[in-house]
Coordinates of C-alpha atoms and ligand atoms in Angstrom, one line a residue:
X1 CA 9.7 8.4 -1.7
X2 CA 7.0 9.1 -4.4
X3 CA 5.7 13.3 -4.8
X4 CA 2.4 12.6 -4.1
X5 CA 1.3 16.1 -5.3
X6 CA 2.4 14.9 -8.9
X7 CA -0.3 12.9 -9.0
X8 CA -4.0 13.5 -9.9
X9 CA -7.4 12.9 -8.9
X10 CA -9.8 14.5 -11.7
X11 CA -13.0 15.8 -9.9
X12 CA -16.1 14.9 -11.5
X13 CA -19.6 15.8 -11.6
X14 CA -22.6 14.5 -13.7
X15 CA -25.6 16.1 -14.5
X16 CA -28.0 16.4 -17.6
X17 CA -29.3 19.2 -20.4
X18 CA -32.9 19.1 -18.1
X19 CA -32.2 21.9 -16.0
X20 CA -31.0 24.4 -19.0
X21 CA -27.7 26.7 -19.6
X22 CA -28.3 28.8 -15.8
X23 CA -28.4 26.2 -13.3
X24 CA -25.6 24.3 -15.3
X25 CA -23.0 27.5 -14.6
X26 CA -23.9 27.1 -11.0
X27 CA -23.1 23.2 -10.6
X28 CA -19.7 24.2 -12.7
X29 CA -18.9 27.0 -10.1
X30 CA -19.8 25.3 -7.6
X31 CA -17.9 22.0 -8.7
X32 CA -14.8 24.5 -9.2
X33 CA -15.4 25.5 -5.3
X34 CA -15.4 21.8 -4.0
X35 CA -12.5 20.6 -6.7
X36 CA -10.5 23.8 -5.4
X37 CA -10.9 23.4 -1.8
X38 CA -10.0 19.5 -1.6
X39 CA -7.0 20.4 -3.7
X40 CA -6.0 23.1 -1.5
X41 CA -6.7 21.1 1.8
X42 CA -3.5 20.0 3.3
X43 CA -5.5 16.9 4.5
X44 CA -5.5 16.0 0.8
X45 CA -1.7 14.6 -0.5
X46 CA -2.7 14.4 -4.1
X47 CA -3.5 17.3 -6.6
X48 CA -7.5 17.7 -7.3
X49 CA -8.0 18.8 -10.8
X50 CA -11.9 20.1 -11.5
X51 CA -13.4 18.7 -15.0
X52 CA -16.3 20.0 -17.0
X53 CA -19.8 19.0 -15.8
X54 CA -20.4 16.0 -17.5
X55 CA -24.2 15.9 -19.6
X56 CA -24.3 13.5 -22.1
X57 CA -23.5 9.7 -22.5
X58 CA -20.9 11.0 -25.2
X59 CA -18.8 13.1 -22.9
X60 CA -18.9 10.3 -20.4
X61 CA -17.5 8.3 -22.1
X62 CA -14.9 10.4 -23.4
X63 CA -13.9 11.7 -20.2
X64 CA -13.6 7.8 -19.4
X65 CA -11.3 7.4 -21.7
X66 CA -9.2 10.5 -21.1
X67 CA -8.8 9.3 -17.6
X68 CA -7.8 6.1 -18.5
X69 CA -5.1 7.5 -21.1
X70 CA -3.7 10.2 -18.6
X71 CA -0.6 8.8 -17.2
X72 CA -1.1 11.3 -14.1
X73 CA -4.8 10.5 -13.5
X74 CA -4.9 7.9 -10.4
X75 CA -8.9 7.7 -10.4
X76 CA -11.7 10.4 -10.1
X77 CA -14.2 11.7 -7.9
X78 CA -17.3 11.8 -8.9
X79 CA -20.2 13.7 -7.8
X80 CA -24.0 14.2 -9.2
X81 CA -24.9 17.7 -7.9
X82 CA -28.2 17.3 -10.1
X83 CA -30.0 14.1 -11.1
X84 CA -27.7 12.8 -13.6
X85 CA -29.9 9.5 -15.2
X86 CA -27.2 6.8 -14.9
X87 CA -27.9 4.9 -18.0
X88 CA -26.2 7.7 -19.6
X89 CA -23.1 6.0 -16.8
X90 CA -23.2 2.9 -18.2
X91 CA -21.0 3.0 -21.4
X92 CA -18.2 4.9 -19.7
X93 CA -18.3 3.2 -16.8
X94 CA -17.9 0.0 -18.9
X95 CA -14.1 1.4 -20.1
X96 CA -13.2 3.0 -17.0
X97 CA -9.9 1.6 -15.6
X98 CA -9.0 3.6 -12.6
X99 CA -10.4 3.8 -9.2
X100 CA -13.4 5.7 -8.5
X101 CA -14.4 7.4 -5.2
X102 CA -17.8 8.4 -5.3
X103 CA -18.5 11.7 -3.0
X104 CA -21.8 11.7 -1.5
X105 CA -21.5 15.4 -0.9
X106 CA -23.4 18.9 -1.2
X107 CA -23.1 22.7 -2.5
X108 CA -24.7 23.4 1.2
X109 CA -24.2 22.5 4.2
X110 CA -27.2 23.6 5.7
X111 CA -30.7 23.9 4.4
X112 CA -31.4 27.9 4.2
X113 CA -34.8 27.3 6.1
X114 CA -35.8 30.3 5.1
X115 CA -34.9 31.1 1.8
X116 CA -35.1 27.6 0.6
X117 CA -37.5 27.5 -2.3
X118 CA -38.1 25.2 -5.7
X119 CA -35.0 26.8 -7.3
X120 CA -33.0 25.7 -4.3
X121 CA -34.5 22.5 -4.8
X122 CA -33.2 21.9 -8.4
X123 CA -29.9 22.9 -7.9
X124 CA -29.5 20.6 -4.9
X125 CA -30.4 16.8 -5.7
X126 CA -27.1 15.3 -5.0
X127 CA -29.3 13.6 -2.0
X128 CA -31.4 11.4 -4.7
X129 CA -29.0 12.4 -7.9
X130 CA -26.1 10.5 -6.0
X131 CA -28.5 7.1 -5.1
X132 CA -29.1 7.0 -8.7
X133 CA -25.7 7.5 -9.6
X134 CA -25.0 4.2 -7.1
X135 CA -27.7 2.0 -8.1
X136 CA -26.1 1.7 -11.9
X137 CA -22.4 0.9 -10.2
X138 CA -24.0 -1.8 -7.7
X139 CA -26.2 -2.8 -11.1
X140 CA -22.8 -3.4 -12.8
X141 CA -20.8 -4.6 -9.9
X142 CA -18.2 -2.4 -9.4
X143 CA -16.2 -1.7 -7.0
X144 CA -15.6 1.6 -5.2
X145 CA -15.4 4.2 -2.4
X146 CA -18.4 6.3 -1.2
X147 CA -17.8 9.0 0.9
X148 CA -20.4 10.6 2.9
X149 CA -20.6 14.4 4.2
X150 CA -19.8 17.5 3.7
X151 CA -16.9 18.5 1.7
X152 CA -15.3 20.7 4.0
X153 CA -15.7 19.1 6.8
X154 CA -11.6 17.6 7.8
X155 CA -13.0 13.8 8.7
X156 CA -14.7 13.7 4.7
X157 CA -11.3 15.2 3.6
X158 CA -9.1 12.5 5.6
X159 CA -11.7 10.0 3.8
X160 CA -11.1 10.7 0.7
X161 CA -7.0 11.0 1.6
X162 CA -7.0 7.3 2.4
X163 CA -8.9 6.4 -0.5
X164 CA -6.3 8.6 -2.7
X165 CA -3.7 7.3 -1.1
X166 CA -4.5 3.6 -1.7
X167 CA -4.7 5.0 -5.0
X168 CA -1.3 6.0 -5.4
X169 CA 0.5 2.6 -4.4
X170 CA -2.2 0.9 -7.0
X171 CA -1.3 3.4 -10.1
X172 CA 2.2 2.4 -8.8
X173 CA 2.2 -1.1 -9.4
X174 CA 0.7 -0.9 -12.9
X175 CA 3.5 -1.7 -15.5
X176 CA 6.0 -1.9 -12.6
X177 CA 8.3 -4.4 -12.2
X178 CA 9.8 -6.8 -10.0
X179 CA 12.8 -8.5 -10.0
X180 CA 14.3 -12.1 -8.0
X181 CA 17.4 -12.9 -7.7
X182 CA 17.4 -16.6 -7.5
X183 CA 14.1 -18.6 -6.9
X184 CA 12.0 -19.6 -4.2
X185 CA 13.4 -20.6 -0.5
X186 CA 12.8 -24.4 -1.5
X187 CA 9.9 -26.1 -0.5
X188 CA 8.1 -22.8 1.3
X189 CA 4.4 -23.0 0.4
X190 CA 3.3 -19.7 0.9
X191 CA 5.9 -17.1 -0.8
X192 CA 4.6 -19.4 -3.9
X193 CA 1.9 -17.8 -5.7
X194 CA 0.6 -17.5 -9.8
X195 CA 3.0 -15.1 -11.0
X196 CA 1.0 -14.7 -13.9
X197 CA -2.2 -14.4 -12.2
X198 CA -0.9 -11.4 -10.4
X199 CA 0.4 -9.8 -13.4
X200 CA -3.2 -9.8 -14.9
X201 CA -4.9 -9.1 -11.5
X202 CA -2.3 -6.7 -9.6
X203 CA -0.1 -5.0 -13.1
X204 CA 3.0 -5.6 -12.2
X205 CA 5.0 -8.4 -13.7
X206 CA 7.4 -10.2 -11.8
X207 CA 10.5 -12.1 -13.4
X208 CA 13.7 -13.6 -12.2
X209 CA 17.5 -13.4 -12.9
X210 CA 20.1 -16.2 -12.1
X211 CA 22.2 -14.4 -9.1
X212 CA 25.1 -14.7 -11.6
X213 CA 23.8 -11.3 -13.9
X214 CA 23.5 -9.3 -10.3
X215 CA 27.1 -10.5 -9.1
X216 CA 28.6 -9.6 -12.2
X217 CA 27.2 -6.1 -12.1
X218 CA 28.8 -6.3 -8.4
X219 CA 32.0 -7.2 -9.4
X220 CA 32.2 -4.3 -11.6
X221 CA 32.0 -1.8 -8.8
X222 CA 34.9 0.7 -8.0
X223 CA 36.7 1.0 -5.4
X224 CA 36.2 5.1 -5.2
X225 CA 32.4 4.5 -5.0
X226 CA 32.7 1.8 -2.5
X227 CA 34.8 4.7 -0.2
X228 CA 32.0 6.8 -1.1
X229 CA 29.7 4.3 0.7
X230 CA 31.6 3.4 3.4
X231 CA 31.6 7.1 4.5
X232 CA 27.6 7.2 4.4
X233 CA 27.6 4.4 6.5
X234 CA 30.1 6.3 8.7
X235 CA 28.2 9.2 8.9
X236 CA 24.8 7.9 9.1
X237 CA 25.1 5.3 11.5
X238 CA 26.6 4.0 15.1
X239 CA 29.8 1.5 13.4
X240 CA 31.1 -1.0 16.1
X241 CA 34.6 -0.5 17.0
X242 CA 35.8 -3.4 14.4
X243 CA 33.8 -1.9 11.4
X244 CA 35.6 1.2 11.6
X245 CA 38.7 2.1 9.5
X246 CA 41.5 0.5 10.5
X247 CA 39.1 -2.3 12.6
X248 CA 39.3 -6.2 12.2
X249 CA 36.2 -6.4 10.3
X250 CA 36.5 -3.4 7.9
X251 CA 36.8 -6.0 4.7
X252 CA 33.2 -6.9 5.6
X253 CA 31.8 -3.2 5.5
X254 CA 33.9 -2.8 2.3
X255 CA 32.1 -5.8 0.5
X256 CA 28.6 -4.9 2.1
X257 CA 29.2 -1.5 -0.1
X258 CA 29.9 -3.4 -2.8
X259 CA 26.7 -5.4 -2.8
X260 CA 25.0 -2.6 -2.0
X261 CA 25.8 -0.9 -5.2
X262 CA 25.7 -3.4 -7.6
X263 CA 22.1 -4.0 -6.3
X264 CA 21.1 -0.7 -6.6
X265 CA 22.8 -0.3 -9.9
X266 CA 21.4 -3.5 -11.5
X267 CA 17.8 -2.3 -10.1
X268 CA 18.2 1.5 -11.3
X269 CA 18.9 -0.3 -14.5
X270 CA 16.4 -2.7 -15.1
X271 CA 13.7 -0.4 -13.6
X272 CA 13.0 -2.6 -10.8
X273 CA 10.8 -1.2 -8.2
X274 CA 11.6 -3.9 -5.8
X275 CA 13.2 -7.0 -5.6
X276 CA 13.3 -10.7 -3.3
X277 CA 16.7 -12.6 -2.5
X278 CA 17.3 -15.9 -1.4
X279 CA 19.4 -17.0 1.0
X280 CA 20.0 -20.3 -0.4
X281 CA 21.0 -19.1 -4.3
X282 CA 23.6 -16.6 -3.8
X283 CA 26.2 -18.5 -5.8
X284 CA 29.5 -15.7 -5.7
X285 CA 28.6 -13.7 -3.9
X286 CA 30.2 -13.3 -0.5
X287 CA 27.8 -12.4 1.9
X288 CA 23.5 -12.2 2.0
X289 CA 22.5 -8.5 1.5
X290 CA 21.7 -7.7 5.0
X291 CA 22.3 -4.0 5.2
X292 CA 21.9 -3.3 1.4
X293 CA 18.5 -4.5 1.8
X294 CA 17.7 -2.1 4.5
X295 CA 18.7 0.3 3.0
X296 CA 17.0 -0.3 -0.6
X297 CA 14.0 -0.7 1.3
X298 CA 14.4 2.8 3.3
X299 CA 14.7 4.3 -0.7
X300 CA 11.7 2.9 -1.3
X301 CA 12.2 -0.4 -3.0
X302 CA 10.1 -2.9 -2.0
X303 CA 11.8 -6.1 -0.6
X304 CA 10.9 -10.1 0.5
X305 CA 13.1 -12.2 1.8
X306 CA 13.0 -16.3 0.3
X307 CA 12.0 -15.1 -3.1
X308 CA 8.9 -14.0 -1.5
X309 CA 7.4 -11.6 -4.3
X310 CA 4.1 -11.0 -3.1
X311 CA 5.5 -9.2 -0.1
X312 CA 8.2 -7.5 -2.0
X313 CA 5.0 -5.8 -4.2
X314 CA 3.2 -5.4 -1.1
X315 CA 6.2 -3.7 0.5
X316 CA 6.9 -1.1 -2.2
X317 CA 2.9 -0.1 -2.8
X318 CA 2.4 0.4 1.2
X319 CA 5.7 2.7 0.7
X320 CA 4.3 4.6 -1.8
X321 CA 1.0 4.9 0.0
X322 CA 2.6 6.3 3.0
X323 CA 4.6 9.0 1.2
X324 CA 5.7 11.7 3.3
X325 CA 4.1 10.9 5.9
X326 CA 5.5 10.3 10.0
X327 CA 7.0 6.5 10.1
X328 CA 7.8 3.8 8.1
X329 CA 7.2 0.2 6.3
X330 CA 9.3 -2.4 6.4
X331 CA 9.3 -6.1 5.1
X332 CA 8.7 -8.0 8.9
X333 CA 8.3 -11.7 10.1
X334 CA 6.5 -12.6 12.9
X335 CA 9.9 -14.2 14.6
X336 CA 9.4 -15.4 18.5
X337 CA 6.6 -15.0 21.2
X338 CA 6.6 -13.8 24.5
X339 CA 4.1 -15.9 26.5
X340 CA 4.1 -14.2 29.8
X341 CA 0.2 -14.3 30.7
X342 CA 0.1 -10.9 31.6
X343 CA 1.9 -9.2 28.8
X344 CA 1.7 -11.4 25.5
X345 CA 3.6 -10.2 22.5
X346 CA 5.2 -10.8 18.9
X347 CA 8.8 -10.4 18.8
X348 CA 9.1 -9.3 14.8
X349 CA 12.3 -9.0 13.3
X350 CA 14.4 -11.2 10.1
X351 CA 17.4 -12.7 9.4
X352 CA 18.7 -9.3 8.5
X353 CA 16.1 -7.2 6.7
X354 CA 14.7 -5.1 8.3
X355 CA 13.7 -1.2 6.8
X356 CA 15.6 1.1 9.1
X357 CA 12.6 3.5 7.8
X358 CA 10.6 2.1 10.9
X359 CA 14.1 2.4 13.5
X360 CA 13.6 4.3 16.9
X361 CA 16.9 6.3 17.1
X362 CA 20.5 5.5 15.0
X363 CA 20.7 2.3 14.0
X364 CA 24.5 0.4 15.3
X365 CA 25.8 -0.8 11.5
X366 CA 27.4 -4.5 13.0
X367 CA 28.9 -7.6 11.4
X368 CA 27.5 -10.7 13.0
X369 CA 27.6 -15.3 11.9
X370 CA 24.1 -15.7 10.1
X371 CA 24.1 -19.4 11.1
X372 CA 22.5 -20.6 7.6
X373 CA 23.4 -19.8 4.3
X374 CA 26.9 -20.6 4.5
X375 CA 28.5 -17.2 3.7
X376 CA 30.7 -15.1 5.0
X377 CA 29.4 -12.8 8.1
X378 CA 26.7 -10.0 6.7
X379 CA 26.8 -6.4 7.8
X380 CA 23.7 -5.3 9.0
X381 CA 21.6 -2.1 11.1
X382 CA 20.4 -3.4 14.4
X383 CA 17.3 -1.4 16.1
X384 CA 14.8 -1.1 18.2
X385 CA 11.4 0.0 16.8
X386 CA 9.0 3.2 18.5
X387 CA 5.4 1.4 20.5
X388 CA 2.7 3.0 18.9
X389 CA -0.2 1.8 16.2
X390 CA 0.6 -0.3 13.7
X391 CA -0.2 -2.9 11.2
X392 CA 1.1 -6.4 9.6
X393 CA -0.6 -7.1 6.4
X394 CA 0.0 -9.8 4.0
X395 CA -1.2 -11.3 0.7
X396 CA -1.8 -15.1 -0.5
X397 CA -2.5 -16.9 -3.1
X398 CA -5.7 -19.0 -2.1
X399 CA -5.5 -20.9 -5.9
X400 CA -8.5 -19.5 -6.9
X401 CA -8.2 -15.9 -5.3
X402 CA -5.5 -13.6 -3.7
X403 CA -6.1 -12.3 0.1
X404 CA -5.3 -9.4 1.6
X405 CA -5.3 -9.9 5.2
X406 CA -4.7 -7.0 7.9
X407 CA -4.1 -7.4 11.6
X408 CA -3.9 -4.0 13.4
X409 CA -1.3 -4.5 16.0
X410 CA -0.2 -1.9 19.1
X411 CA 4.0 -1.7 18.8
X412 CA 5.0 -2.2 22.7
X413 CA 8.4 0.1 23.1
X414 CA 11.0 -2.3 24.4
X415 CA 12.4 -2.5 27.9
X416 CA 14.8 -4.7 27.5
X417 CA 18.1 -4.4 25.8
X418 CA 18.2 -7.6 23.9
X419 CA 22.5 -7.0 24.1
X420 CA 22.9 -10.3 22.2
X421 CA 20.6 -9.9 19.5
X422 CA 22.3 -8.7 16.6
X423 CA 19.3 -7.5 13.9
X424 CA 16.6 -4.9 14.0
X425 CA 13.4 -5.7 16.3
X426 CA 9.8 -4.8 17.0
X427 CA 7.5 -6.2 19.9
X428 CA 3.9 -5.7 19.2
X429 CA 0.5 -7.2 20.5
X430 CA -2.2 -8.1 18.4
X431 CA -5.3 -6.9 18.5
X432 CA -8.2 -7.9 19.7
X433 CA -5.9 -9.8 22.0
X434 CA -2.9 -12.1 21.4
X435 CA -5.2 -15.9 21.3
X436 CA -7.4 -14.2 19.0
X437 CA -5.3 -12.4 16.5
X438 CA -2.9 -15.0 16.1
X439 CA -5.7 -17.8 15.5
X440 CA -7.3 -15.6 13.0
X441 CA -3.8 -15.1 11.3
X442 CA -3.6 -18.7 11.0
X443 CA -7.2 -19.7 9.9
X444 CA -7.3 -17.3 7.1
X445 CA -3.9 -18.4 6.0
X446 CA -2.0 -15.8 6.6
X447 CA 2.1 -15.6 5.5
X448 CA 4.8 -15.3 8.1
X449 CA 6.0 -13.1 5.9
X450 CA 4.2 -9.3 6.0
X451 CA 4.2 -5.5 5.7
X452 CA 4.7 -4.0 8.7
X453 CA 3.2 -0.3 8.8
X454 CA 3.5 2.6 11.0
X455 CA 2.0 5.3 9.2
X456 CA -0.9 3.5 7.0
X457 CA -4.1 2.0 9.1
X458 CA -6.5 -0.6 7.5
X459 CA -8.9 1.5 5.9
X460 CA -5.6 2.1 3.3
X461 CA -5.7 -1.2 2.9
X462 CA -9.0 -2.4 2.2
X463 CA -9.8 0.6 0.1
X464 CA -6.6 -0.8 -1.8
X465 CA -8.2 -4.4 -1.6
X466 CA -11.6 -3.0 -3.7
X467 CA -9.1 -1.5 -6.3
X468 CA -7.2 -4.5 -6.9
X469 CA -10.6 -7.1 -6.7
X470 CA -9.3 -9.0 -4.6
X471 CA -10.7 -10.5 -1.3
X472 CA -10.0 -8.3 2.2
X473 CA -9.8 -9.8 5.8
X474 CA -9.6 -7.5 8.6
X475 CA -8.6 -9.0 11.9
X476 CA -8.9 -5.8 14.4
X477 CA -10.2 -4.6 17.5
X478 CA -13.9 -6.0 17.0
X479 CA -12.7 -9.4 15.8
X480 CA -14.4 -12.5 17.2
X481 CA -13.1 -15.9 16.6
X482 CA -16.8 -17.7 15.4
X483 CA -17.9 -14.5 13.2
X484 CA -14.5 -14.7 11.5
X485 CA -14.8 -18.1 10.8
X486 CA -17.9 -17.6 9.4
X487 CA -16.8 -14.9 7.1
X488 CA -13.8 -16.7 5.8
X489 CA -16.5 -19.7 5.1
X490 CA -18.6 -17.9 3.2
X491 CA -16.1 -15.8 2.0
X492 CA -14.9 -19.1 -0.1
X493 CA -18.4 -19.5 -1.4
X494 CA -18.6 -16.2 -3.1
X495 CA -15.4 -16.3 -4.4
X496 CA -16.3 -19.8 -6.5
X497 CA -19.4 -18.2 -7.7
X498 CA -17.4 -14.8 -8.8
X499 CA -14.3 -16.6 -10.2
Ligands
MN1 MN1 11.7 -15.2 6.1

């Protein structure tokens, strides 16, 4: 996906000229010793580059602005070793334009009971240096991570990863773009949204084409590179009998390559880091991109079925956000239920798109009727999908506010074989419990349409929430029905008095 380790987190520590030149080389060396070990830590999937100690309003400032002009620079840590007045904060903070994760940490673990003395004492304020360093950001309202403990310990370093990571997908979306091919499924209500809105809120932009510029782009698609294709899928996947060479059905793998290409071209071109397709506006071309989709998604581009853009963004940052790591993300809808009292579940799954990144095992590559759209039979991977922890998230426009809303979900590993189901599946139960999480989902408005994540867990997301300003609803473990409705009440009051 993305190389995480490209990407920078510039450690930063204030202090002040009080203390004089001495105890200023410590807090650099020792700044250089924390900066060095969280970029060595293999907790830690971003590069951790150590700054000067920062002294002066000037060089705030400055350094403010350098970070916000580095194109590698995805936010900064900051610590105050020393006491670090934090009006000196105020003009740099102002400019600053990346996320900031404030470590709440310390040189030493321990206190040297015996050796401590009033030079120990002066070296190590970061105890009241740090709560004066907080009062100026919850003074000016700002959003942002604290972390509290010591640096080296694995739980403070898997903190901060989360927080970095959330990081990532947000530098991501700034200046990217998204592209639909045709509009909106008509008459949905929530894959609508203030594209414009979300530009100025979220940074990326989000524009469509008429399907007409992606089919020509299609069209133009040779036949050696369509072979080329067709052997991928050969090699990559379980092909029925009939999609193989020579089979009944081998003109409908041929044109799924096709599509396959010229959507990949046409978004290699354009830059696109994601993309939504309806199944309604797909004037010329011959089938809806079922397996082309799933496969985009599996590279990394974000997707949303029904011209749903908001989930196509969604898709593409959680994908960068869970770089490299075990398990995937996929585009999901919540489909069908299972109400058997004693074992409740979702059945997930779409039309067709489903990101074979998540798939337990090799996906069968099959040609089924879609039923709606009124095109000619779509090749697509059908799969079953691992049990395990998971999440659905999913953003909406409120008119006033986007939401971010989370439900962390246990994946139930299927025992049934589902023979005449022909698209890729997931069974999962809600948490707290199936009533519960599926009330919540619908009081706070939440799309059919989500993220489905195996590899990122809600603290990802809300940390991404406080980057983006935008509200965050967890519905989890310790979810109860009348707190929630509470919080989603006055959650609309504080919004009118912020907007
Ligand atoms: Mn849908």
């Amino acid at each position: 996906m993305v190389d995480l380790k490209k990407l920078e987190l510039w450690f930063v520590t204030g202090s002040q000229h009080l203390y004089g030149e001495e105890t200023l080389k410590q807090v650099a060396a020792h700044s250089q010793t924390i900066a060095a070990a969280l970029n060595s830590s293999p907790k830690i999937a971003v590069t951790v580059v150590y700054k000067p100690v920062l002294k002066t309003p000037d060089e705030i400032y400055a350094l403010c602005q350098e970070v916000n002009n580095a194109k590698n620079c995805i936010g900064i840590i900051a610590w105050m070793h020393t006491f670090s007045p934090a009006k000196m904060w105020i003009g740099g903070l102002k400019i600053l334009q990346k996320p900031l994760l404030h470590l709440h940490t310390q040189f030493n673990r321990d206190i040297p009971w015996n050796d401590i003395d009033m030079d120990f004492m002066n070296l190590n304020q970061s105890a009241h240096g740090d709560r004066e360093f907080g009062f100026i950001m919850t003074r000016m309202r700002l959003r942002r991570k604290v972390v509290v403990g010591y640096w080296e310990d694995p739980a403070v370093q898997v903190n901060i990863n989360t927080w970095a990571r959330a990081a990532a997908g947000w530098h991501d979306w700034q200046g990217a773009r998204f592209v639909r091919f045709g509009d909106n499924m008509r008459q949905v209500a929530v894959t609508e949204g203030d594209k414009v809105e979300a530009e100025m809120k979220f940074g990326y932009s989000v524009n469509t084409h008429g399907v007409g510029d992606l089919v020509k782009v299609i069209n133009e698609v040779t036949d050696a590179d369509i072979e080329k294709l067709c052997a991928v899928y050969e090699d990559q996947y379980k092909l029925t009998d009939t999609l193989a060479r020579g089979g009944s059905q081998r003109a409908s793998l041929v044109e799924a390559a096709r599509i396959e290409l010229g959507m990949r071209y046409f978004l290699e071109q354009g830059n696109f880091k994601g993309f939504t397709d309806t199944f309604e506006d797909l004037h010329g071309m011959v089938q809806l991109p079922g397996i082309a989709s799933q496969r985009l998604m599996a590279d990394g581009y974000g997707f949303g079925g029904e011209g749903d853009w908001k989930t196509a963004a969604l898709v593409r940052a959680m994908k960068v956000m869970g770089s490299g790591l075990k398990g995937g993300n996929s585009f999901m809808e919540d489909y069908t239920y299972h109400f058997d009292p004693e074992n409740q579940m979702v059945l997930g799954a779409h039309m067709l798109e489903i990101c074979s990144s998540i798939a337990h095992g090799q996906p069968l590559c099959s040609v089924h009727p879609l039923g709606i759209g009124g095109k000619a039979d779509p090749v697509r991977l059908v799969f079953n999908v691992a049990g395990g922890p998971a999440l659905n998230a999913s953003i909406i426009d409120m008119g006033n506010r986007f939401r971010l809303l989370v439900n962390e979900v246990e994946a139930i590993t299927p025992v049934h074989d589902l023979p005449k189901l022909p698209v890729a599946r997931v069974l999962w139960k809600p948490y707290p419990d199936m009533q519960t999480g599926c009330a919540a989902w619908i009081l706070a408005g939440g799309a059919h349409h989500t993220c489905y994540s195996q590899n990122l867990t809600a603290g990802h997301l809300e940390d991404f929430a406080d980057m983006a300003q935008v509200e965050y609803v967890l519905i989890g473990k310790k979810t109860d029905l009348y707190q929630f409705k509470n919080e989603l009440r006055w959650s609309d009051v504080y919004y009118q008095i912020n907007s």
